[in-house]
Short mmCIF file of C-alpha atoms in Angstrom, two decimals:
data_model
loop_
_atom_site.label_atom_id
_atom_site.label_comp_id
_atom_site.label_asym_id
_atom_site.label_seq_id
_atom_site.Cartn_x
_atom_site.Cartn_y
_atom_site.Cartn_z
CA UNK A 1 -35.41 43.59 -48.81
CA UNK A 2 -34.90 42.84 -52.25
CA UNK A 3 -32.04 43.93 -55.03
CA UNK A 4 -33.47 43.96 -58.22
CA UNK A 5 -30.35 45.72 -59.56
CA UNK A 6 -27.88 42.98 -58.67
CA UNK A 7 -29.76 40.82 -60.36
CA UNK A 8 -30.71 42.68 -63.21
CA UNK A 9 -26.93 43.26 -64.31
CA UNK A 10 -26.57 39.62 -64.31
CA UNK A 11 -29.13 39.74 -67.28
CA UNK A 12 -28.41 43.16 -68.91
CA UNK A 13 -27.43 42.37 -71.88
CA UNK A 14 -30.68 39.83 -72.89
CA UNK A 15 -32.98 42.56 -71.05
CA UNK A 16 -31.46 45.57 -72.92
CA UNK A 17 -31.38 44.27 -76.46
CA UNK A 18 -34.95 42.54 -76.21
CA UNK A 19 -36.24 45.94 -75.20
CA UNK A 20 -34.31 48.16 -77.65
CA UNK A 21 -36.13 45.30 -79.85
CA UNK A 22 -39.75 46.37 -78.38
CA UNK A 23 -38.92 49.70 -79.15
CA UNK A 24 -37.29 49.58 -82.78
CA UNK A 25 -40.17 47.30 -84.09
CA UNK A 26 -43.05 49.85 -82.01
CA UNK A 27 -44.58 46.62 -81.08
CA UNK A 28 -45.93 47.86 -77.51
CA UNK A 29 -48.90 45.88 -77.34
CA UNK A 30 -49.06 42.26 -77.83
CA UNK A 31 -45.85 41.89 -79.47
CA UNK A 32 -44.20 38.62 -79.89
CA UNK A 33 -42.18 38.56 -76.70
CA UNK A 34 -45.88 38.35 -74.81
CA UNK A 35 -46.69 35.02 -77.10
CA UNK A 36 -43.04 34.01 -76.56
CA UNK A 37 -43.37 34.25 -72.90
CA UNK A 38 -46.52 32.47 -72.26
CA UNK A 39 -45.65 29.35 -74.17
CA UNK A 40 -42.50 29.29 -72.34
CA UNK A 41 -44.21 29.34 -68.93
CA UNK A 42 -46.70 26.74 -70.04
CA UNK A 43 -44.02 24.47 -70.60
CA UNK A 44 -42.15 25.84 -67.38
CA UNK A 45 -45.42 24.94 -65.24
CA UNK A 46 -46.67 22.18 -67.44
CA UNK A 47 -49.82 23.40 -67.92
CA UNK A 48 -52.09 23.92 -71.39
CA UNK A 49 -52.54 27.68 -70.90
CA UNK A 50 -51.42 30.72 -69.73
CA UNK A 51 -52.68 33.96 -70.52
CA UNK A 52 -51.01 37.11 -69.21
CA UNK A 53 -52.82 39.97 -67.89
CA UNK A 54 -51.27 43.51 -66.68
CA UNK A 55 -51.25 42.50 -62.88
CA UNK A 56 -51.58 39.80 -60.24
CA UNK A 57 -55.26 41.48 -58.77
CA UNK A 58 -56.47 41.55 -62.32
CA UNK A 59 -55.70 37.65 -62.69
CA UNK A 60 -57.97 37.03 -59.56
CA UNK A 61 -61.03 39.25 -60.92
CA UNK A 62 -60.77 37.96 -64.05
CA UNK A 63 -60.60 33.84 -62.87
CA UNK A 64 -63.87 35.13 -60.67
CA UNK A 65 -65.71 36.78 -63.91
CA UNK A 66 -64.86 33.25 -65.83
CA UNK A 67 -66.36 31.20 -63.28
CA UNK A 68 -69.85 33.14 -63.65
CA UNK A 69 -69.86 34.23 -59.77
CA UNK A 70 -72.86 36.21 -58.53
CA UNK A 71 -73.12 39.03 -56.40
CA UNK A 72 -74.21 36.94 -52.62
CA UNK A 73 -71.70 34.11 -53.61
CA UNK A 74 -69.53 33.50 -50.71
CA UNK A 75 -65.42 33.01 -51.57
CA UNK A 76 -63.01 31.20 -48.93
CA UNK A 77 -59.89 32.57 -48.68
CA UNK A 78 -57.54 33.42 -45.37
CA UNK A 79 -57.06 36.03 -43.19
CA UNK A 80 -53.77 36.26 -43.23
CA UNK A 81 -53.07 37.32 -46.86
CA UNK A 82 -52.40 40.78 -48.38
CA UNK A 83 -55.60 42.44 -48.96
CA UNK A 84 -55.86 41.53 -52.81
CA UNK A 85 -57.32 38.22 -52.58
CA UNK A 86 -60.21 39.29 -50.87
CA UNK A 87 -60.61 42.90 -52.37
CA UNK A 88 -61.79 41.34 -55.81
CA UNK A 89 -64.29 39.45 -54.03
CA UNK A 90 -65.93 42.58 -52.81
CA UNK A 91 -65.60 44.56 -55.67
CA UNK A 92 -67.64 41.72 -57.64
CA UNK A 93 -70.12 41.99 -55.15
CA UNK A 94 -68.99 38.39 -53.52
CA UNK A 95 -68.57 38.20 -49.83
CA UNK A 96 -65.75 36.93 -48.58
CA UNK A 97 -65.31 34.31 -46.10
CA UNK A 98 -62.29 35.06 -44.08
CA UNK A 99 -60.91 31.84 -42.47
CA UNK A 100 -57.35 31.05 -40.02
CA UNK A 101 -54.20 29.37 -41.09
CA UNK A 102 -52.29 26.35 -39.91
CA UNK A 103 -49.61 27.96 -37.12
CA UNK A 104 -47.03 26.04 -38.54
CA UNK A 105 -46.99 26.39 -42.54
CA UNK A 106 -48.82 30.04 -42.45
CA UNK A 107 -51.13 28.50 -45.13
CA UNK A 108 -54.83 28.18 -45.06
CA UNK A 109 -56.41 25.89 -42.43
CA UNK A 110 -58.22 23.04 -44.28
CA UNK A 111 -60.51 22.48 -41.20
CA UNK A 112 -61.23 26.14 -41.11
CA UNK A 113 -62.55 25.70 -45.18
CA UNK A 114 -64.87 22.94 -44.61
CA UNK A 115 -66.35 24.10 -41.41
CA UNK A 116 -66.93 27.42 -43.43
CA UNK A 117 -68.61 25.97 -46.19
CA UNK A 118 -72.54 27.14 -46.72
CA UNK A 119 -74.78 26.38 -49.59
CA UNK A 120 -73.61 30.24 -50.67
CA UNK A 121 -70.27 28.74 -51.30
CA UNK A 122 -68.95 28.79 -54.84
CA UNK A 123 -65.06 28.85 -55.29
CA UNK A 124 -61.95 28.46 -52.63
CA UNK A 125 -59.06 30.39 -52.58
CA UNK A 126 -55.93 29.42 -51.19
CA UNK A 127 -52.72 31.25 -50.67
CA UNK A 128 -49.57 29.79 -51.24
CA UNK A 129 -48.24 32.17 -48.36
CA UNK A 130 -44.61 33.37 -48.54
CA UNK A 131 -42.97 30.76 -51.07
CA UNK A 132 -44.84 27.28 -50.20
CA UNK A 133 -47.79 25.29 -51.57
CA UNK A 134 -50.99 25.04 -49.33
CA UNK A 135 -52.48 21.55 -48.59
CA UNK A 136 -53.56 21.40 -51.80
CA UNK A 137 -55.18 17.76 -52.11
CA UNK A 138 -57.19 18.01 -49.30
CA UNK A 139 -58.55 21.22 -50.91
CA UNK A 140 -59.33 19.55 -53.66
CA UNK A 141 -60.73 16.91 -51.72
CA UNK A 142 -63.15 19.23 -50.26
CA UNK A 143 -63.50 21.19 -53.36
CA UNK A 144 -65.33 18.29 -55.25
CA UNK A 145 -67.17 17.31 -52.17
CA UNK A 146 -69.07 20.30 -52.15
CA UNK A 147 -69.18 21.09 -56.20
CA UNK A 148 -66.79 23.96 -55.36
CA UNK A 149 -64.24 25.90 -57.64
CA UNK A 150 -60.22 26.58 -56.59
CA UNK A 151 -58.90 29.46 -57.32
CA UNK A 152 -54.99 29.20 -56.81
CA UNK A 153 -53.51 32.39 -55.93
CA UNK A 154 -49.67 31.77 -56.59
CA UNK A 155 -48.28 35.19 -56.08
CA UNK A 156 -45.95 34.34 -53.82
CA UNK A 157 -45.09 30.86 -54.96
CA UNK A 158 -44.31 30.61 -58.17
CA UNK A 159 -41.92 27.50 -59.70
CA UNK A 160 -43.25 25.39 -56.15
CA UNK A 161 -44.13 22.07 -56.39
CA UNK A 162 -47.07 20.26 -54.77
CA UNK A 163 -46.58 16.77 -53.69
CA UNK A 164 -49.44 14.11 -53.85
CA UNK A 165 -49.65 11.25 -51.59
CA UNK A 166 -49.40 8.93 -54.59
CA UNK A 167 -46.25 10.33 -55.48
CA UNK A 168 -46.80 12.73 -58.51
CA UNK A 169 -45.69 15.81 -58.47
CA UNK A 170 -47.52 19.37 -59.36
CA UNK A 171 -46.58 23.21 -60.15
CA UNK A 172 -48.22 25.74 -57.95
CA UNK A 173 -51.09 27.03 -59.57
CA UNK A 174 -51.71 24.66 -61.73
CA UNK A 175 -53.78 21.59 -59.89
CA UNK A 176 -57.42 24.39 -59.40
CA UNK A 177 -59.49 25.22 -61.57
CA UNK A 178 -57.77 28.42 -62.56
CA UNK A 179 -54.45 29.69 -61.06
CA UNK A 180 -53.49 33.32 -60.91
CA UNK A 181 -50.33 34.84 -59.89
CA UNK A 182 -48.26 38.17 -60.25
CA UNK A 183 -45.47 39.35 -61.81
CA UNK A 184 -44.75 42.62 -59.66
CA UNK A 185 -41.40 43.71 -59.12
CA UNK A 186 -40.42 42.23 -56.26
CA UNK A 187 -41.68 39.09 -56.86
CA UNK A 188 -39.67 35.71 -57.45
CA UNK A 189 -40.89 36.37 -60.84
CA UNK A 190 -40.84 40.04 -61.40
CA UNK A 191 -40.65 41.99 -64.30
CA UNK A 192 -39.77 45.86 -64.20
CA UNK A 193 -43.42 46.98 -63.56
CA UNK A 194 -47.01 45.77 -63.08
CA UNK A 195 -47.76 42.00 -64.69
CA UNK A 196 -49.81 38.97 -64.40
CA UNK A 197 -51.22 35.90 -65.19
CA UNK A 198 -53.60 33.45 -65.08
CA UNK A 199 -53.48 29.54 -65.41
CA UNK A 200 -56.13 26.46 -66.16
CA UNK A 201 -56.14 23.35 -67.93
CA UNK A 202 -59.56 23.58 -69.63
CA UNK A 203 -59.86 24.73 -72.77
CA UNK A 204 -63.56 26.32 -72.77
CA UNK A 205 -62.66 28.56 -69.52
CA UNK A 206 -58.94 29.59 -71.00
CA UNK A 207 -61.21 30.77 -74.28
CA UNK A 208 -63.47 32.90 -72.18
CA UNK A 209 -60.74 34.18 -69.79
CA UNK A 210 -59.06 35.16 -73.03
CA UNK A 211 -62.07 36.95 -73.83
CA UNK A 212 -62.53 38.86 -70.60
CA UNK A 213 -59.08 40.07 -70.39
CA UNK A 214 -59.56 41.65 -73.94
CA UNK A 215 -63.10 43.77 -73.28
CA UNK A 216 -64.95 40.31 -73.69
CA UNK A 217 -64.05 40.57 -77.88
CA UNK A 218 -64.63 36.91 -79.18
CA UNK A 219 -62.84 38.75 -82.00
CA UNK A 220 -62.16 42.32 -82.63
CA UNK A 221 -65.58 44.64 -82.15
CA UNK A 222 -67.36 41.44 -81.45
CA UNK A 223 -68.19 41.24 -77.29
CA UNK A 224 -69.90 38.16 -76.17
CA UNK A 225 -69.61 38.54 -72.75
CA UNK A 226 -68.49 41.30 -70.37
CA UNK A 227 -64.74 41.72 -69.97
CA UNK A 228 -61.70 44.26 -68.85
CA UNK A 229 -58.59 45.51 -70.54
CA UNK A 230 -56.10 43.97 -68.80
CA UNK A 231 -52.85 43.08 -70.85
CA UNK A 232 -48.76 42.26 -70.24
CA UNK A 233 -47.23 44.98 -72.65
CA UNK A 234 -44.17 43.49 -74.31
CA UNK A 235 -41.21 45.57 -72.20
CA UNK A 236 -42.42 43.47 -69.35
CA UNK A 237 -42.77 39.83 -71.12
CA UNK A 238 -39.16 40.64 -72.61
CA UNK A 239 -38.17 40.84 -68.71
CA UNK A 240 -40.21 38.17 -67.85
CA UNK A 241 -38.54 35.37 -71.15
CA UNK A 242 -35.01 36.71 -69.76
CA UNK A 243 -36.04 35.80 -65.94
CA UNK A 244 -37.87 32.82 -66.67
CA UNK A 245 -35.14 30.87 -67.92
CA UNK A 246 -33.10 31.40 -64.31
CA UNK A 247 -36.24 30.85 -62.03
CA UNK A 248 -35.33 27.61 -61.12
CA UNK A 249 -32.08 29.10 -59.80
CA UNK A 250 -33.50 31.87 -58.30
CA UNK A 251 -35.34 29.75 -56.04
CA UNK A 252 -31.83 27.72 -54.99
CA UNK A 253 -30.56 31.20 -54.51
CA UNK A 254 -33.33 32.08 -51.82
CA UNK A 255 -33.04 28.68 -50.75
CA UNK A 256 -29.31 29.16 -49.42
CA UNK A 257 -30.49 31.97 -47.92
CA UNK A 258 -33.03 30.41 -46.30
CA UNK A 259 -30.96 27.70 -44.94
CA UNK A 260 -28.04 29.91 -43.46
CA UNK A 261 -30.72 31.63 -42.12
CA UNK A 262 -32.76 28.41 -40.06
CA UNK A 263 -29.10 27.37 -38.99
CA UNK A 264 -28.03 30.38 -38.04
CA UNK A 265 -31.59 31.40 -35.94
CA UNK A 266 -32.60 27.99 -35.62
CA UNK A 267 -32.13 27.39 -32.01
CA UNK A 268 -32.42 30.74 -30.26
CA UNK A 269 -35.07 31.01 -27.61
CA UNK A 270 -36.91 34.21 -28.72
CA UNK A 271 -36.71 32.69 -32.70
CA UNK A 272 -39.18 30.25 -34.37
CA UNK A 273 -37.86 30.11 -38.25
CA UNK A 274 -40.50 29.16 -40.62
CA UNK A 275 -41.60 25.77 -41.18
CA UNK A 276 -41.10 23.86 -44.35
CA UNK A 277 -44.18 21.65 -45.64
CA UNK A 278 -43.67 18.06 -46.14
CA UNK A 279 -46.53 18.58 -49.09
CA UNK A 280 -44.44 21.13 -50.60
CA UNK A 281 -41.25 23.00 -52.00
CA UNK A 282 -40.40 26.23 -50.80
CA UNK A 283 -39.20 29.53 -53.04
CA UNK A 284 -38.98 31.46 -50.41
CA UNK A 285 -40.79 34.87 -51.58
CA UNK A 286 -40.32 36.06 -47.78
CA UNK A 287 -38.19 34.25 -44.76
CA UNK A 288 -41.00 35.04 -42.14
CA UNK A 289 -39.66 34.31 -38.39
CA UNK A 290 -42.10 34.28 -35.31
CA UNK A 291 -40.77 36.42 -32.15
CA UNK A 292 -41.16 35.15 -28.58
CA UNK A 293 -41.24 37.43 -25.96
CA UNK A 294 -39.60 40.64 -28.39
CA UNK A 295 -40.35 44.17 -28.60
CA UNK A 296 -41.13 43.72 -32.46
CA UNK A 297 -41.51 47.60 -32.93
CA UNK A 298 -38.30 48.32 -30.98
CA UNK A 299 -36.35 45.15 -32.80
CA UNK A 300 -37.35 46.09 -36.40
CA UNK A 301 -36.10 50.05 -35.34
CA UNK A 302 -32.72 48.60 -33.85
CA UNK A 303 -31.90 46.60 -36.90
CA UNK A 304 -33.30 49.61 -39.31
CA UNK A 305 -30.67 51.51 -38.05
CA UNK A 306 -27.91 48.93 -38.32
CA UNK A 307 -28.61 48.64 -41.70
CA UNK A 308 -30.61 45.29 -41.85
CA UNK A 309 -34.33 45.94 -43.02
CA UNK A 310 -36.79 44.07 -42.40
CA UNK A 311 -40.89 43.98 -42.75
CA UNK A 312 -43.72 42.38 -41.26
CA UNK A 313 -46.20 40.58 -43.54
CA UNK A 314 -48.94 41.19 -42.74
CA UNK A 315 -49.50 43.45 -39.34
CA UNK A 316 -53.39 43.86 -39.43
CA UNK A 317 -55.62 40.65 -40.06
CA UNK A 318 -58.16 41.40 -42.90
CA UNK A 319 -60.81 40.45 -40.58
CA UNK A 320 -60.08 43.42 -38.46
CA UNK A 321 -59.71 45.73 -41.58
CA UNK A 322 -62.66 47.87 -41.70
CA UNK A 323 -62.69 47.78 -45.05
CA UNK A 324 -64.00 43.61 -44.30
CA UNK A 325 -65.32 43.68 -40.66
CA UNK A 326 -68.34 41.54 -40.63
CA UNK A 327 -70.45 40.75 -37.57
CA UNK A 328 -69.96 36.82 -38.53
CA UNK A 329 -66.43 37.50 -36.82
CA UNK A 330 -65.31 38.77 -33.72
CA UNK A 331 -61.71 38.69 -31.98
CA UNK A 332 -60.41 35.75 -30.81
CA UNK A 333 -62.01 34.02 -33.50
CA UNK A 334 -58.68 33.26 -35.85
CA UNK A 335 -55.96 32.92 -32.95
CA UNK A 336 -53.56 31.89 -35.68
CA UNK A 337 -54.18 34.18 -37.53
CA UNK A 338 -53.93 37.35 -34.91
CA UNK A 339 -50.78 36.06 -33.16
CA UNK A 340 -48.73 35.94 -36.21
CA UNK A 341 -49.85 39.17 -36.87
CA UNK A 342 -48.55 40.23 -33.56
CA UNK A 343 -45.42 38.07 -33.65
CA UNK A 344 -44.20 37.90 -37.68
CA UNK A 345 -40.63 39.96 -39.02
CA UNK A 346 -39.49 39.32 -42.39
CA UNK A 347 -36.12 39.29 -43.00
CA UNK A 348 -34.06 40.47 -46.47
CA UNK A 349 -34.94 37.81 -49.18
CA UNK A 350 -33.54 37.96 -52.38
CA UNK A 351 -31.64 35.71 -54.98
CA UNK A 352 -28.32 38.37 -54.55
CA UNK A 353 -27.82 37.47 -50.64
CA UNK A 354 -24.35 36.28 -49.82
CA UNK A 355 -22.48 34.40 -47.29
CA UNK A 356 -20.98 37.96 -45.99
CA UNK A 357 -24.25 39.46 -45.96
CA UNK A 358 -26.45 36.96 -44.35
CA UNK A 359 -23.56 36.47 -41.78
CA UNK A 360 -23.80 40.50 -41.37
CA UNK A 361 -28.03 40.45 -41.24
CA UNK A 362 -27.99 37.01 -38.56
CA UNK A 363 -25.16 38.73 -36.16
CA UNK A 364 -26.92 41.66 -36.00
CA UNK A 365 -30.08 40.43 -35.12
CA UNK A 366 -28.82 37.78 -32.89
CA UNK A 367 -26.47 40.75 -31.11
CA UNK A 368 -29.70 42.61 -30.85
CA UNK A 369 -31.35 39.96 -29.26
CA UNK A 370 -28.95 39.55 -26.31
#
């Protein structure tokens, strides 16, 4: 699904000498590279801070410790998601408030959030799902309505822009109150183990999430408020400087892909490729088709052993999870939600895929589907 080696020898040399660096100067912890790296990003996203953390579900506990929520405070976020966005809500004692998605974009269902809105409501979280921004204005929209925080998870999306009706333009992540995102592996900015981040614009809450991520230390042995130790060790921001400067044309890389793929697929009966939002640029984390009327189980088997991998994102809606069954929901309640869940494959998706291999993946599948 992804080759992290083919793209690593493209940037050997800058990865391998920055971390013989790490290592000759012993500066493990908070070496330069990590200051290096988050200035770069702010500039990247255009944003006045970044601070780095040691993974993406850190980022989303920590934004939730910042904004002072309460055990009983209820969180939106979507079903359809991979189960970190709503785990830190429970472990803080939140509850979660599980809406659908719009069938088209995969993204969180804007009707759903208002309609789920209580005086228990605190903070929003959307998910920009599988490489594209969710209808972010309207969020906001709502968000100020009802005196509500966003909290921007961006995993998937990083380097996406969000359009606004008046023309302007916005990175992912950076238009809520905080934005958090991950650096894992496999993502479209990964480094070589676990990282994160968070983002925000205001100066008071990027002091105090500064704070937090460092055991709530105002300065050293001084704790003002209750915190974690969550930090990017230098190997990975000395990945992360070397990747950030090609992320741009990472996502044109997944964006070829993407487009051999919707013309190769596009128009086959038992095929719906994914949609691309008009609000939004797409990275393309995952290329996430719908089946019609296919033996998904059978299908993902048949290509398996044809070489082709693929994955389904996600197979089990988190409001069917018993970890966050709740009687407020029953089946039938998110139909987009638990078709896609039924009907979703992922295909490979990486910024290595060529002509001769996407041509090998589409045959295949569109052989198989005879």
């Amino acid at each position: 699904m992804v080759d992290l080696k083919g793209q690593y020898e493209k940037i050997k040399n800058e990865v391998d000498s920055g971390i013989q660096e790490v290592i000759n100067t012993t500066a493990f912890i908070n070496g330069p590279a990590v200051k290096e790296f988050q200035t770069n990003l702010e500039n990247y996203l255009g944003v006045k801070h970044v601070i780095p953390c040691a993974n993406g579900t850190d980022a989303l506990q920590i934004a939730m410790m910042a904004l002072d929520l309460k055990p009983g405070d209820e969180v939106i976020t979507a079903s359809f998601t991979y189960v970190a966005t709503a785990e830190v809500i429970g472990l803080l004692g939140l509850t979660p408030v599980l809406v659908d998605v719009e069938p088209e974009t995969f993204d969180i269902d804007v009707i759903a959030i208002e309609k789920a809105i209580t005086q228990k409501t605190k903070a929003i979280v959307p998910v920009h799902l599988f490489g594209q921004c969710a209808n972010m204005e309207k969020i906001m929209g709502i968000a100020a309505k009802h005196n509500l925080y966003v909290i921007e998870d961006v995993a998937q999306a990083i380097g996406a822009d969000y359009y606004f009706t008046n023309g302007t333009k916005a990175k992912a992540g950076t238009i809520g109150t905080i934005g958090c995102t991950s650096f894992f592996p496999s993502k479209n900015l990964g480094c070589y183990g676990d990282g994160g981040a968070l983002y925000t614009n205001n100066d008071e809450l990027a002091k105090k999430i500064k704070m937090i991520a460092h055991h709530g230390q105002s300065v050293q042995y001084v704790h003002d408020v209750l915190g974690v130790n969550s930090r990017l060790d230098t190997i990975q921001a000395v990945v992360l400087n070397a990747k950030l400067k090609h992320l741009d044309e990472y996502a044109a890389a997944r964006n070829y892909a993407a487009n051999y793929y919707d013309k190769a697929l596009g128009n086959h009966p038992k095929l719906k490729i994914p949609a691309r939002s008009k609000n939004s640029s797409h990275v393309f984390h995952q290329y996430t088709l719908q089946l019609i009327g296919v033996d998904r189980t059978k299908l993902r088997e048949q290509l398996q052993e044809k070489g082709v991998p693929a994955m389904i994102y996600y197979p089990i809606p988190l409001h069917e999870q018993k970890a966050y069954k709740s009687d407020r929901y029953k089946s039938g309640d998110f139909p987009v939600t638990e078709t896609l869940c039924k009907s979703v494959l992922s295909l490979p998706m990486h910024t290595e895929l060529d002509e001769e291999t996407l041509k090998y993946i589409t045959d295949t599948l569109l052989d198989l589907l005879k």
